[in-house]
mmCIF file of C-alpha atoms in Angstrom:
data_model
loop_
_atom_site.group_PDB
_atom_site.id
_atom_site.type_symbol
_atom_site.label_atom_id
_atom_site.label_comp_id
_atom_site.label_asym_id
_atom_site.label_seq_id
_atom_site.Cartn_x
_atom_site.Cartn_y
_atom_site.Cartn_z
ATOM 1 C CA MET A 22 6.549 9.290 29.194
ATOM 2 C CA THR A 23 3.521 10.861 27.536
ATOM 3 C CA GLU A 24 0.976 8.781 25.680
ATOM 4 C CA THR A 25 2.161 9.979 22.280
ATOM 5 C CA THR A 26 5.866 9.432 22.920
ATOM 6 C CA GLY A 27 4.942 5.885 23.850
ATOM 7 C CA TRP A 28 3.654 5.342 20.332
ATOM 8 C CA LYS A 29 7.141 4.487 19.064
ATOM 9 C CA ASN A 30 7.750 1.852 21.739
ATOM 10 C CA ASN A 31 4.357 0.476 22.736
ATOM 11 C CA ALA A 32 4.962 -2.870 21.009
ATOM 12 C CA ARG A 33 7.871 -3.669 23.313
ATOM 13 C CA ASN A 34 7.200 -6.866 25.277
ATOM 14 C CA HIS A 35 3.606 -7.023 24.028
ATOM 15 C CA PRO A 36 1.702 -9.213 21.568
ATOM 16 C CA PHE A 37 0.510 -7.035 18.698
ATOM 17 C CA ILE A 38 -1.582 -7.020 15.554
ATOM 18 C CA ALA A 39 -0.102 -5.100 12.597
ATOM 19 C CA SER A 40 -2.092 -2.982 10.170
ATOM 20 C CA PHE A 41 -0.556 -4.212 6.930
ATOM 21 C CA SER A 42 -0.716 -2.814 3.402
ATOM 22 C CA GLY A 43 2.196 -4.736 1.910
ATOM 23 C CA GLY A 44 4.002 -1.449 1.228
ATOM 24 C CA LYS A 45 7.461 -0.566 2.487
ATOM 25 C CA ASP A 46 6.374 1.380 5.587
ATOM 26 C CA SER A 47 4.047 -1.287 6.949
ATOM 27 C CA VAL A 48 6.733 -3.909 6.302
ATOM 28 C CA LEU A 49 9.407 -1.882 8.094
ATOM 29 C CA ALA A 50 7.075 -1.194 11.032
ATOM 30 C CA LEU A 51 6.218 -4.894 11.290
ATOM 31 C CA TYR A 52 9.904 -5.788 11.216
ATOM 32 C CA LYS A 53 10.903 -3.251 13.876
ATOM 33 C CA ALA A 54 7.990 -4.134 16.154
ATOM 34 C CA SER A 55 8.794 -7.828 15.801
ATOM 35 C CA GLN A 56 12.286 -7.181 17.149
ATOM 36 C CA VAL A 57 10.840 -6.087 20.494
ATOM 37 C CA GLY A 58 7.343 -7.579 20.628
ATOM 38 C CA ARG A 59 5.417 -10.552 19.280
ATOM 39 C CA ALA A 60 3.240 -10.340 16.175
ATOM 40 C CA ILE A 61 0.083 -12.437 16.293
ATOM 41 C CA GLY A 62 -1.370 -11.448 12.922
ATOM 42 C CA LEU A 63 -1.939 -8.877 10.190
ATOM 43 C CA ILE A 64 -4.959 -6.651 9.609
ATOM 44 C CA VAL A 65 -5.662 -5.951 5.946
ATOM 45 C CA MET A 66 -8.548 -3.790 4.791
ATOM 46 C CA LEU A 67 -9.835 -4.433 1.283
ATOM 47 C CA GLU A 68 -11.725 -2.228 -1.122
ATOM 48 C CA GLU A 69 -15.474 -2.673 -1.240
ATOM 49 C CA GLU A 70 -15.366 -5.400 -3.887
ATOM 50 C CA GLY A 71 -12.783 -7.383 -1.905
ATOM 51 C CA LYS A 72 -10.427 -7.678 -4.872
ATOM 52 C CA ARG A 73 -7.675 -5.284 -3.762
ATOM 53 C CA SER A 74 -6.238 -3.881 -0.574
ATOM 54 C CA ARG A 75 -6.743 -0.241 0.271
ATOM 55 C CA SER A 76 -3.751 2.123 -0.010
ATOM 56 C CA HIS A 77 -1.629 -0.006 -2.356
ATOM 57 C CA GLY A 78 -4.245 -1.935 -4.319
ATOM 58 C CA MET A 79 -2.596 -5.295 -3.754
ATOM 59 C CA PRO A 80 -4.421 -8.539 -4.555
ATOM 60 C CA PRO A 81 -5.405 -10.528 -1.459
ATOM 61 C CA GLU A 82 -3.488 -13.512 -2.841
ATOM 62 C CA LEU A 83 -0.186 -11.640 -2.590
ATOM 63 C CA ILE A 84 -0.840 -10.455 0.946
ATOM 64 C CA GLN A 85 -1.870 -13.973 1.911
ATOM 65 C CA ALA A 86 1.384 -15.289 0.419
ATOM 66 C CA GLN A 87 3.364 -12.751 2.449
ATOM 67 C CA ALA A 88 1.501 -13.716 5.616
ATOM 68 C CA VAL A 89 1.957 -17.454 5.048
ATOM 69 C CA SER A 90 5.678 -16.966 4.466
ATOM 70 C CA ILE A 91 6.107 -15.434 7.927
ATOM 71 C CA GLY A 92 3.596 -17.675 9.645
ATOM 72 C CA LEU A 93 0.992 -15.071 10.564
ATOM 73 C CA PRO A 94 -2.788 -15.196 10.139
ATOM 74 C CA VAL A 95 -4.546 -12.431 8.231
ATOM 75 C CA TYR A 96 -7.547 -10.595 9.673
ATOM 76 C CA THR A 97 -9.212 -9.149 6.594
ATOM 77 C CA ALA A 98 -12.502 -7.574 5.557
ATOM 78 C CA ALA A 99 -13.880 -5.538 2.661
ATOM 79 C CA ALA A 100 -15.561 -2.222 3.403
ATOM 80 C CA SER A 101 -16.670 1.017 1.809
ATOM 81 C CA TRP A 102 -15.300 4.224 3.297
ATOM 82 C CA THR A 103 -18.653 4.693 5.041
ATOM 83 C CA GLU A 104 -18.343 1.348 6.810
ATOM 84 C CA TYR A 105 -14.576 1.434 7.214
ATOM 85 C CA GLU A 106 -14.269 2.399 10.877
ATOM 86 C CA HIS A 107 -16.960 -0.012 12.054
ATOM 87 C CA VAL A 108 -15.417 -2.932 10.154
ATOM 88 C CA PHE A 109 -11.884 -2.037 11.256
ATOM 89 C CA ILE A 110 -12.969 -1.938 14.894
ATOM 90 C CA ASP A 111 -14.560 -5.371 14.528
ATOM 91 C CA LEU A 112 -11.225 -6.718 13.255
ATOM 92 C CA LEU A 113 -9.426 -5.099 16.192
ATOM 93 C CA LYS A 114 -11.851 -6.704 18.623
ATOM 94 C CA ASN A 115 -11.234 -10.080 17.020
ATOM 95 C CA ALA A 116 -7.474 -9.588 17.302
ATOM 96 C CA ARG A 117 -7.816 -8.469 20.919
ATOM 97 C CA ASN A 118 -9.791 -11.619 21.686
ATOM 98 C CA GLN A 119 -6.907 -13.617 20.198
ATOM 99 C CA GLY A 120 -4.461 -11.944 22.563
ATOM 100 C CA ALA A 121 -3.359 -8.730 20.857
ATOM 101 C CA GLU A 122 -2.586 -5.839 23.201
ATOM 102 C CA VAL A 123 -1.218 -3.328 20.670
ATOM 103 C CA LEU A 124 -2.057 -2.213 17.129
ATOM 104 C CA VAL A 125 1.114 -1.515 15.120
ATOM 105 C CA THR A 126 0.946 0.762 12.065
ATOM 106 C CA GLY A 127 3.543 2.067 9.614
ATOM 107 C CA ASP A 128 2.574 5.742 9.887
ATOM 108 C CA LEU A 129 5.316 8.368 9.973
ATOM 109 C CA ASP A 130 3.362 11.638 9.977
ATOM 110 C CA MET A 131 0.435 11.192 12.349
ATOM 111 C CA PRO A 132 -0.464 14.325 14.368
ATOM 112 C CA GLN A 133 -0.248 14.129 18.158
ATOM 113 C CA HIS A 134 -3.901 15.081 18.434
ATOM 114 C CA GLY A 135 -6.758 13.719 16.368
ATOM 115 C CA CYS A 136 -4.943 10.560 15.308
ATOM 116 C CA TRP A 137 -7.588 8.175 13.942
ATOM 117 C CA HIS A 138 -5.696 5.026 14.894
ATOM 118 C CA ASP A 139 -5.330 6.339 18.438
ATOM 119 C CA GLU A 140 -9.079 6.917 18.655
ATOM 120 C CA VAL A 141 -10.093 3.466 17.403
ATOM 121 C CA THR A 142 -7.577 1.587 19.543
ATOM 122 C CA LYS A 143 -8.901 3.352 22.632
ATOM 123 C CA LYS A 144 -12.427 2.265 21.733
ATOM 124 C CA VAL A 145 -11.259 -1.355 21.669
ATOM 125 C CA GLY A 146 -8.896 -1.235 24.632
ATOM 126 C CA LEU A 147 -5.635 -1.624 22.711
ATOM 127 C CA LYS A 148 -2.499 0.501 22.765
ATOM 128 C CA LEU A 149 -1.152 2.102 19.590
ATOM 129 C CA GLY A 150 2.359 1.347 18.376
ATOM 130 C CA MET A 151 3.964 3.343 15.550
ATOM 131 C CA PRO A 152 7.665 2.382 15.348
ATOM 132 C CA LEU A 153 8.256 4.810 12.457
ATOM 133 C CA TRP A 154 6.432 7.786 13.960
ATOM 134 C CA GLU A 155 8.179 11.116 13.203
ATOM 135 C CA MET A 156 10.927 9.295 11.303
ATOM 136 C CA ASN A 157 12.392 11.113 8.306
ATOM 137 C CA HIS A 158 10.974 9.583 5.130
ATOM 138 C CA ARG A 159 14.331 9.252 3.419
ATOM 139 C CA ASP A 160 15.854 7.690 6.533
ATOM 140 C CA ALA A 161 13.018 5.159 6.573
ATOM 141 C CA VAL A 162 13.690 4.209 2.949
ATOM 142 C CA ASP A 163 17.438 3.957 3.576
ATOM 143 C CA GLU A 164 16.931 1.715 6.611
ATOM 144 C CA PHE A 165 14.483 -0.419 4.647
ATOM 145 C CA ILE A 166 17.056 -0.991 1.911
ATOM 146 C CA HIS A 167 19.998 -1.483 4.286
ATOM 147 C CA LEU A 168 18.046 -4.206 6.092
ATOM 148 C CA GLY A 169 18.034 -6.165 2.854
ATOM 149 C CA PHE A 170 14.432 -5.826 1.756
ATOM 150 C CA VAL A 171 13.966 -6.177 -2.004
ATOM 151 C CA THR A 172 11.047 -4.228 -3.366
ATOM 152 C CA ILE A 173 9.749 -2.879 -6.651
ATOM 153 C CA VAL A 174 7.998 0.328 -7.657
ATOM 154 C CA VAL A 175 4.427 -0.375 -8.781
ATOM 155 C CA THR A 176 2.869 3.122 -8.984
ATOM 156 C CA VAL A 177 4.371 6.404 -10.185
ATOM 157 C CA ASN A 178 3.027 9.942 -10.403
ATOM 158 C CA LEU A 179 4.377 11.575 -13.557
ATOM 159 C CA SER A 180 3.510 15.068 -12.298
ATOM 160 C CA LEU A 181 6.167 14.708 -9.573
ATOM 161 C CA GLY A 182 9.016 13.992 -11.952
ATOM 162 C CA MET A 183 8.839 10.221 -11.861
ATOM 163 C CA THR A 184 8.792 8.372 -15.169
ATOM 164 C CA GLU A 185 7.089 5.306 -16.572
ATOM 165 C CA GLU A 186 10.545 3.719 -16.646
ATOM 166 C CA ASP A 187 10.541 3.757 -12.821
ATOM 167 C CA LEU A 188 7.769 1.146 -12.857
ATOM 168 C CA GLY A 189 9.034 -2.319 -12.068
ATOM 169 C CA ARG A 190 12.439 -1.089 -10.914
ATOM 170 C CA ILE A 191 13.936 -2.533 -7.768
ATOM 171 C CA LEU A 192 14.261 0.248 -5.202
ATOM 172 C CA THR A 193 17.913 1.048 -4.475
ATOM 173 C CA LEU A 194 19.694 3.781 -2.546
ATOM 174 C CA ILE A 195 20.656 5.400 -5.852
ATOM 175 C CA ILE A 196 17.033 5.568 -7.004
ATOM 176 C CA SER A 197 15.876 6.760 -3.592
ATOM 177 C CA LYS A 198 18.396 9.600 -3.511
ATOM 178 C CA SER A 199 17.380 10.693 -7.021
ATOM 179 C CA TRP A 200 13.776 11.213 -5.944
ATOM 180 C CA LYS A 201 12.465 14.407 -4.391
ATOM 181 C CA SER A 202 11.403 14.213 -0.754
ATOM 182 C CA VAL A 203 7.770 14.779 -1.769
ATOM 183 C CA ILE A 204 7.839 11.508 -3.731
ATOM 184 C CA LEU A 205 8.896 9.556 -0.652
ATOM 185 C CA THR A 206 6.285 11.347 1.457
ATOM 186 C CA LEU A 207 3.464 10.558 -0.963
ATOM 187 C CA ALA A 208 4.648 6.956 -1.202
ATOM 188 C CA GLU A 209 3.521 6.498 2.400
ATOM 189 C CA LYS A 210 0.032 7.604 1.372
ATOM 190 C CA GLY A 211 -0.062 5.147 -1.517
ATOM 191 C CA GLU A 212 0.201 7.788 -4.256
ATOM 192 C CA ASN A 213 3.544 6.335 -5.260
ATOM 193 C CA SER A 214 3.456 2.703 -4.317
ATOM 194 C CA ILE A 215 6.523 0.660 -3.450
ATOM 195 C CA ARG A 216 5.549 -2.938 -2.976
ATOM 196 C CA GLN A 217 7.542 -5.371 -0.873
ATOM 197 C CA PHE A 218 8.265 -8.751 -2.406
ATOM 198 C CA TRP A 219 10.990 -10.540 -0.557
ATOM 199 C CA MET A 220 13.688 -10.696 2.111
ATOM 200 C CA ASP A 221 14.309 -13.345 4.740
ATOM 201 C CA LEU A 222 11.126 -11.993 6.353
ATOM 202 C CA PHE A 223 9.155 -13.066 3.282
ATOM 203 C CA SER A 224 10.561 -16.351 1.991
ATOM 204 C CA ASP A 225 9.113 -18.278 -0.923
ATOM 205 C CA ILE A 226 6.847 -15.551 -2.316
ATOM 206 C CA PRO A 227 5.535 -17.025 -5.607
ATOM 207 C CA SER A 228 7.307 -15.487 -8.593
ATOM 208 C CA ARG A 229 3.995 -14.994 -10.438
ATOM 209 C CA PHE A 230 3.344 -11.932 -8.291
ATOM 210 C CA VAL A 231 6.317 -10.162 -9.888
ATOM 211 C CA ASN A 232 4.824 -10.480 -13.374
ATOM 212 C CA VAL A 233 2.674 -7.390 -13.642
ATOM 213 C CA LEU A 234 1.047 -5.303 -16.382
ATOM 214 C CA LEU A 235 1.039 -1.557 -16.939
ATOM 215 C CA PHE A 236 -2.096 0.569 -16.919
ATOM 216 C CA GLU A 237 -2.650 4.334 -16.762
ATOM 217 C CA MET A 238 -4.978 6.774 -15.014
ATOM 218 C CA GLY A 239 -4.123 10.369 -15.839
ATOM 219 C CA ASN A 240 -0.708 11.191 -14.377
ATOM 220 C CA MET A 241 -0.740 7.949 -12.411
ATOM 221 C CA HIS A 242 0.832 4.902 -14.037
ATOM 222 C CA PHE A 243 0.538 1.505 -12.387
ATOM 223 C CA TYR A 244 1.839 -2.008 -12.446
ATOM 224 C CA HIS A 245 -1.108 -4.328 -11.906
#
């Protein structure tokens, strides 16, 4: 087995820390890795002001509620893009000192060479686990829904054919199949954000987090 093919299975029989955005891909990766390994915590990077997570712009209170509901500690820090790698590595070192042997991420499209997560885990002495690596985006969404996760759309890009009416909708197979593949691909990058709220994995998430307001930024419309 080459190092990169091991990415999909490196969490097996190992304690791991999961890079967590609260979006559908990080949730699915955490779920799949937890079936074969043991999660010891979540890493969440915040924007510089510390008020929202990077990628999906989620409030720390929601991520904390998700973590509490599954009994995992959160390793979190705020950082500018300039400081990002240094701060992320410090969090990895902390997780390693708590027993983590693998970093799990929800990436699907990482290249075999030049993968940033691969580089930083090597610096810390961890393995990289990407349970969704090279998975078809639509297949990932379908599996996510079939597993029983309930999630809502919180960001749409009108230039891709999505509409403001998509905001706040619960993601279903019918909605997923109506979207172009590019929408599902960009959702992984946070340009169309699909936020996880509940399943058995996340019990007792406070209902106040579902009450969100609309705001706009060009072609991007958001629930906030």
